[in-house]
PDB file of C-alpha atoms in Angstrom:
ATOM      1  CA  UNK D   1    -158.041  89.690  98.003  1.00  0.00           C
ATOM      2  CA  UNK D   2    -157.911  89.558 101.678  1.00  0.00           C
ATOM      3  CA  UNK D   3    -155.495  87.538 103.844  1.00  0.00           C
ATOM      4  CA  UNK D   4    -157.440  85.612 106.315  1.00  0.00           C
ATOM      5  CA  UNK D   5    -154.776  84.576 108.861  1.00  0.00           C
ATOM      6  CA  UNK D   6    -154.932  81.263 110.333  1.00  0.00           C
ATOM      7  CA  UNK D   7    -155.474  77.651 109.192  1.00  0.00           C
ATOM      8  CA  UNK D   8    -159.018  77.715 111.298  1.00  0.00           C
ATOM      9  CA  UNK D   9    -160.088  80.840 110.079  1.00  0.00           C
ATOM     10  CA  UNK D  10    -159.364  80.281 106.195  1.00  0.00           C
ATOM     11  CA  UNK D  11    -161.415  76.861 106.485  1.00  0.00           C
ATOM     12  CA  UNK D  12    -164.495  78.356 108.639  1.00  0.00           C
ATOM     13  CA  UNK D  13    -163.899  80.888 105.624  1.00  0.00           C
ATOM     14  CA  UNK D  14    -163.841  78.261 102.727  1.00  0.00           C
ATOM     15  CA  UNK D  15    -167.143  76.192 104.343  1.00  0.00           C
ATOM     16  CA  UNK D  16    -169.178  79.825 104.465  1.00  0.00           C
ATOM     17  CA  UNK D  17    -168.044  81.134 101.326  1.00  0.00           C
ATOM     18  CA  UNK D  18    -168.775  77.317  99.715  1.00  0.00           C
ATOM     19  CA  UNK D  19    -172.301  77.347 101.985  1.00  0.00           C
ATOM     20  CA  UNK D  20    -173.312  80.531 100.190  1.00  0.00           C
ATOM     21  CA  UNK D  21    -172.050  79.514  96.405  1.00  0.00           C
ATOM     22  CA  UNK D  22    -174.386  76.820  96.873  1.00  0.00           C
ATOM     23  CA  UNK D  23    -177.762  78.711  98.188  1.00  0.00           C
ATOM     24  CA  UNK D  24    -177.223  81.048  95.267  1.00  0.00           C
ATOM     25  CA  UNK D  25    -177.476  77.811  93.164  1.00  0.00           C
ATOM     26  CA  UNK D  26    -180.162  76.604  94.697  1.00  0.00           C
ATOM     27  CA  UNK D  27    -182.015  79.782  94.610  1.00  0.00           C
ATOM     28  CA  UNK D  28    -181.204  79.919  90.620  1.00  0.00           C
ATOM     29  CA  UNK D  29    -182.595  76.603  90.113  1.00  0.00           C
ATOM     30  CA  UNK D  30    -185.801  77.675  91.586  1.00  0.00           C
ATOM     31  CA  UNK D  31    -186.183  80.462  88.326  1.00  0.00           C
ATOM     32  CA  UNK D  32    -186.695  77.067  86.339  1.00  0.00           C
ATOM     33  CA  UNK D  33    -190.185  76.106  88.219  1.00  0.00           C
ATOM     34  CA  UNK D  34    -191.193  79.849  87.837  1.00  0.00           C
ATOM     35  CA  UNK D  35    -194.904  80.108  86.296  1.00  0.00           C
ATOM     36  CA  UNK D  36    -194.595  76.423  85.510  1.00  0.00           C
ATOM     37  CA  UNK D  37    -198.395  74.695  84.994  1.00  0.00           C
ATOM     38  CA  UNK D  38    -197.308  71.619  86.387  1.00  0.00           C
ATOM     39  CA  UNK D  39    -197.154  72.178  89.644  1.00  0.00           C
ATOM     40  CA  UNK D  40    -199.744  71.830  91.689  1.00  0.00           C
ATOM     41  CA  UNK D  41    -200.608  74.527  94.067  1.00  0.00           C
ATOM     42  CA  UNK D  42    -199.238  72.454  97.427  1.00  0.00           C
ATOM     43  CA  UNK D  43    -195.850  72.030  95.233  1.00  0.00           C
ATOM     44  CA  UNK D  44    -195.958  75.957  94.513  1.00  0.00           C
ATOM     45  CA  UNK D  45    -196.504  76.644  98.428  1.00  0.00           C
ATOM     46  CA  UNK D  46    -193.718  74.076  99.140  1.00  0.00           C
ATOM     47  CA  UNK D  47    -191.806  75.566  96.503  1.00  0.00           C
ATOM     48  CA  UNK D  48    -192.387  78.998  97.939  1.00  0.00           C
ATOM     49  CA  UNK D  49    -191.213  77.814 101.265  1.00  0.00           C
ATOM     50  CA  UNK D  50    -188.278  76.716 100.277  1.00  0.00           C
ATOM     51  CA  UNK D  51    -187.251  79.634  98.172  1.00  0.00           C
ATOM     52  CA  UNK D  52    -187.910  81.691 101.804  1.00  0.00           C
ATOM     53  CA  UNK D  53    -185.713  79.518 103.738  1.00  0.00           C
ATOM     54  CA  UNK D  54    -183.399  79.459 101.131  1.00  0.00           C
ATOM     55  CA  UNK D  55    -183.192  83.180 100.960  1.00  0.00           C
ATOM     56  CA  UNK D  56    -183.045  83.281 104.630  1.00  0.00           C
ATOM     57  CA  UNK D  57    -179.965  80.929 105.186  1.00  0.00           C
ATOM     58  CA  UNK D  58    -178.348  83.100 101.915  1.00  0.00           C
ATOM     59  CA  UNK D  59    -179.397  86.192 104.051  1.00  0.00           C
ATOM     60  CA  UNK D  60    -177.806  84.976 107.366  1.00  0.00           C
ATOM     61  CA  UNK D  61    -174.595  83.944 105.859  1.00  0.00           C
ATOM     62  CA  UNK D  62    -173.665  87.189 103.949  1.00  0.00           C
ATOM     63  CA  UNK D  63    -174.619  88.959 107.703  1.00  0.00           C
ATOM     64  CA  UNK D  64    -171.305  86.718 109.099  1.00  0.00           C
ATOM     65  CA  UNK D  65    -169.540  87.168 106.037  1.00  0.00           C
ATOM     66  CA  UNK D  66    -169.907  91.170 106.427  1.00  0.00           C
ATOM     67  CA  UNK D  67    -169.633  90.702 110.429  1.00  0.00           C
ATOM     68  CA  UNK D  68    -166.423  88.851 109.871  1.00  0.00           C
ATOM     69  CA  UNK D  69    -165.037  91.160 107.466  1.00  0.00           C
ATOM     70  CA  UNK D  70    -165.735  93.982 109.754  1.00  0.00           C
ATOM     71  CA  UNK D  71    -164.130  92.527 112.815  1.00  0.00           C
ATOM     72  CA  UNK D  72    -160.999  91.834 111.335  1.00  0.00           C
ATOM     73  CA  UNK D  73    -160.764  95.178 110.028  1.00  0.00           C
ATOM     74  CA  UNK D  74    -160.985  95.018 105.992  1.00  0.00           C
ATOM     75  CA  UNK D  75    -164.521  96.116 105.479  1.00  0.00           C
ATOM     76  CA  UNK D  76    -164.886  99.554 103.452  1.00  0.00           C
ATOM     77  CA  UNK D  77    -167.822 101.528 103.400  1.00  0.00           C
ATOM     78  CA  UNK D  78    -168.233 102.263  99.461  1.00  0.00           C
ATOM     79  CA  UNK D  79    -169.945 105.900  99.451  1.00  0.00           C
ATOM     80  CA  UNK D  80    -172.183 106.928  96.825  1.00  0.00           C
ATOM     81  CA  UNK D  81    -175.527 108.217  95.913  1.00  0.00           C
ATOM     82  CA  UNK D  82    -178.788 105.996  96.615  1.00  0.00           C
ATOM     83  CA  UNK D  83    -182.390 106.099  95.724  1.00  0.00           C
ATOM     84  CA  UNK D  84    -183.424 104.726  98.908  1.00  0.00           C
ATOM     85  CA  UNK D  85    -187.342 104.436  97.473  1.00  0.00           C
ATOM     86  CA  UNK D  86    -185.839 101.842  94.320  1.00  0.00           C
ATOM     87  CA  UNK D  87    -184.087 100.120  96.993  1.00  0.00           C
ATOM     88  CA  UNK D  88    -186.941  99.791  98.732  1.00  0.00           C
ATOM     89  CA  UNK D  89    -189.031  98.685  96.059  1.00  0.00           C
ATOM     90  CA  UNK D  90    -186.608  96.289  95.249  1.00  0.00           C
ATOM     91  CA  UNK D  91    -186.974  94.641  98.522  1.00  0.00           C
ATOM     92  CA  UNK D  92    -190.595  94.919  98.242  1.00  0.00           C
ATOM     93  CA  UNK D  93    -190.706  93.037  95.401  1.00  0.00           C
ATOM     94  CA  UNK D  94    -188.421  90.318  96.100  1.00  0.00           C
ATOM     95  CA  UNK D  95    -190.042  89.562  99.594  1.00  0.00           C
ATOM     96  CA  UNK D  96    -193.518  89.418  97.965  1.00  0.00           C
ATOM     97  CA  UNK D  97    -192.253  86.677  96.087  1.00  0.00           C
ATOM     98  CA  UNK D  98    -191.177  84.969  98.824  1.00  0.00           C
ATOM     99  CA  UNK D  99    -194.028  85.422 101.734  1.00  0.00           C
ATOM    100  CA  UNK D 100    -197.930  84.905 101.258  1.00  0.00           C
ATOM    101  CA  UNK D 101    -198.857  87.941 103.274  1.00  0.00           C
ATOM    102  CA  UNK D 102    -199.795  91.560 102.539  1.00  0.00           C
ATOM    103  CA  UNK D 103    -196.377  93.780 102.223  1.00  0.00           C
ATOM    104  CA  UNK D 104    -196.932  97.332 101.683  1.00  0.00           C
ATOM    105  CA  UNK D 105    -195.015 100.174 100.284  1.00  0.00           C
ATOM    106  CA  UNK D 106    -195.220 103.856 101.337  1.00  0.00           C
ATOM    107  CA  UNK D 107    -192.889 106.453 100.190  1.00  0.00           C
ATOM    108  CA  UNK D 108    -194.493 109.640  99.388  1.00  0.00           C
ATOM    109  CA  UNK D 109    -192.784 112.612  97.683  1.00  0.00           C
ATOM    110  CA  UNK D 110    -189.777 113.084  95.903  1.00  0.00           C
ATOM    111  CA  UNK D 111    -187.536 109.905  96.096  1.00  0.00           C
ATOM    112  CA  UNK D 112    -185.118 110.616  98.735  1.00  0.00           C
ATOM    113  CA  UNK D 113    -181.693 110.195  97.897  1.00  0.00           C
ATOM    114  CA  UNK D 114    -178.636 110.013 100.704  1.00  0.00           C
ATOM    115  CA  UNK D 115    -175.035 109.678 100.698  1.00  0.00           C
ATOM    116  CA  UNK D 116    -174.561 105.378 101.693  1.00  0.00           C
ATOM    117  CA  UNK D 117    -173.381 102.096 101.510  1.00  0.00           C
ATOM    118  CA  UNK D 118    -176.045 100.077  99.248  1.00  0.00           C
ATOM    119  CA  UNK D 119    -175.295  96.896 100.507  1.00  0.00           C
ATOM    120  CA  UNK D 120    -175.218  97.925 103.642  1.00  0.00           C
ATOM    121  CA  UNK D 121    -178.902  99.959 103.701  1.00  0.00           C
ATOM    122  CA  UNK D 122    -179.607  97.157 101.193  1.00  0.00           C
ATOM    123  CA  UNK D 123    -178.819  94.351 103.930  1.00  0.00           C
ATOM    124  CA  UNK D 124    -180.576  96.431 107.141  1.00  0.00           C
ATOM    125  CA  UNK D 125    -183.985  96.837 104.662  1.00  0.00           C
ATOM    126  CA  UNK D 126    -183.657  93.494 104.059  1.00  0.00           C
ATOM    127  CA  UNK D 127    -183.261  92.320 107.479  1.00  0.00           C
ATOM    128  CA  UNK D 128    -185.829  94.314 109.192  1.00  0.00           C
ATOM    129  CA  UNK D 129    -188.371  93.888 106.925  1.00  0.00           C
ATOM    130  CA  UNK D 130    -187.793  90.189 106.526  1.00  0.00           C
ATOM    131  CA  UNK D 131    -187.604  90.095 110.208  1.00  0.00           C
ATOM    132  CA  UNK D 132    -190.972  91.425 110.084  1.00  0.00           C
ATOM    133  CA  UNK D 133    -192.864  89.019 107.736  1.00  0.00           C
ATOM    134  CA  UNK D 134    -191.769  86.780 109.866  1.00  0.00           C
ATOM    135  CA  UNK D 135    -193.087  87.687 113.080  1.00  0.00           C
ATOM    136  CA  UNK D 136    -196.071  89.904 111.881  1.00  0.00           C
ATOM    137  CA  UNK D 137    -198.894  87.962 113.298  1.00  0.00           C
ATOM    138  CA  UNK D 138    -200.728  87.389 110.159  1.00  0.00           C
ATOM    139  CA  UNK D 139    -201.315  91.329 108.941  1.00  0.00           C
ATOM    140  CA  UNK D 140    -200.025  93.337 106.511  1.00  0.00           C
ATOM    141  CA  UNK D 141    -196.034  94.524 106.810  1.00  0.00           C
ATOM    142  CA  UNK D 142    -195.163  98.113 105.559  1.00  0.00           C
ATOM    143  CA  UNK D 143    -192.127  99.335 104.211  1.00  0.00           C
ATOM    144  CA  UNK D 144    -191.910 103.358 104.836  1.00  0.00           C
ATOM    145  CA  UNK D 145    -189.454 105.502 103.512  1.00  0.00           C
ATOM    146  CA  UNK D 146    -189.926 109.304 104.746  1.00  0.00           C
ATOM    147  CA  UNK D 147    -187.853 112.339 103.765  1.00  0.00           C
ATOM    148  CA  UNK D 148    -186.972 114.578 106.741  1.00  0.00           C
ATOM    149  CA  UNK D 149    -185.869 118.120 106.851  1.00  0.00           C
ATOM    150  CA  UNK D 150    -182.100 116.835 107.161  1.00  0.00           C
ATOM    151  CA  UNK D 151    -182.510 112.868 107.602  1.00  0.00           C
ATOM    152  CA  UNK D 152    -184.202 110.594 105.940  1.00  0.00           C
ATOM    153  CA  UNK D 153    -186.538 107.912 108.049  1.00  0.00           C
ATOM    154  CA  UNK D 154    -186.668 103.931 107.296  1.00  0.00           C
ATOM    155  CA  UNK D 155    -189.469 102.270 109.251  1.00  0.00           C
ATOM    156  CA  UNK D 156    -191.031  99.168 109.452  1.00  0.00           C
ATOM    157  CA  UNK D 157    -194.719  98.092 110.746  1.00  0.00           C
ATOM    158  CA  UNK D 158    -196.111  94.761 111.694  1.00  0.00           C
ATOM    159  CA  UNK D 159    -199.006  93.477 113.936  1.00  0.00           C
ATOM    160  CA  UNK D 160    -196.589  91.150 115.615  1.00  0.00           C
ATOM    161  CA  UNK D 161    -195.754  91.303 118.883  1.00  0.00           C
ATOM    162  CA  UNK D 162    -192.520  93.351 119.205  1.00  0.00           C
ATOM    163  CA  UNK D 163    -189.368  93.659 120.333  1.00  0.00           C
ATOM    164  CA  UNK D 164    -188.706  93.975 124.589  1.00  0.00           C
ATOM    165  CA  UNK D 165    -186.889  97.222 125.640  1.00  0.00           C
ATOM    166  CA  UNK D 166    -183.850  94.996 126.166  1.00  0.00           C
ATOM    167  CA  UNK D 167    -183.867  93.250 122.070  1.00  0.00           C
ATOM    168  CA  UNK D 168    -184.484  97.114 120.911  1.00  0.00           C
ATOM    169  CA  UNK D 169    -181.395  98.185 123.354  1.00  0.00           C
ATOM    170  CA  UNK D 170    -179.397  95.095 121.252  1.00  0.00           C
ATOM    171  CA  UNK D 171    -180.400  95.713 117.850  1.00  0.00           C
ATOM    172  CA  UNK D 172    -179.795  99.432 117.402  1.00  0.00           C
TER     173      UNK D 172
END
């Protein structure tokens, strides 16, 4: 493990780690309502809502985990080859589940593969493309993955209204 120095910091530590344990439960229990006849479809969209917020809060608290773990210096970057279209599609499919608006993916070509961290490019997907369901304005959100001549390009697209200069400036 890690030493996390301090009395403060190995509580704050404790609640988040305990605060995540128990969204994952949560979010497990939910597999037991999946596709189940009972519920009527105001208890699904409830159900669906809560699964979102759920995810969200889960989403939020592995960011500070990371964050934390980066600041105090004992974050690793774990290198190896990713199929950043199946990651994609994986986030595709597990926001769908969670949001009742259009999400599209585009990825055309071979499946690009680059030298990464998959949690991290799993997390910044995640993030931006949650982000975007979020704020969209209603219309469909795209995923695009595009292979470049020596990069290869993540994007996202909404019909919300955007980020200021400033937020952009912050964010990347």
């Amino acid at each position: 493990g890690i030493p996390i120095v301090g009395e403060s910091a190995q509580k704050d530590f404790i609640a988040l780690f305990g605060a995540i344990l128990r969204l994952q439960n949560i979010l497990t229990s939910f597999d037991d309502f999946e596709g189940q006849d009972p519920l009527t479809e105001r208890q699904a969209q409830f159900l669906r809502g809560i699964r979102s917020n759920a995810t969200h809060l889960q989403a939020i608290a592995e960011d500070i985990l990371m964050q934390t773990r980066i600041e105090a210096g004992v974050f690793s970057m774990q290198w190896e080859r990713v199929d950043v279209r199946s990651l994609g599609l994986r986030v595709v499919r597990e926001l769908r589940a969670l949001h009742d608006l259009p999400i599209a993916f585009d990825c055309p070509g071979v499946p690009p593969i680059v030298d990464a961290d998959s949690r991290l490019l799993l997390q910044a997907m995640t993030n931006l493309l949650t982000n975007a369901c979020r704020h969209s304005g209603g219309g469909t959100v795209v995923l695009r993955i595009q292979r470049q001549t020596k990069k290869t390009l993540v994007s996202v697209e909404d019909r919300g209204v955007g980020m200021s200069p400033e937020q952009r400036r912050r964010a990347f």
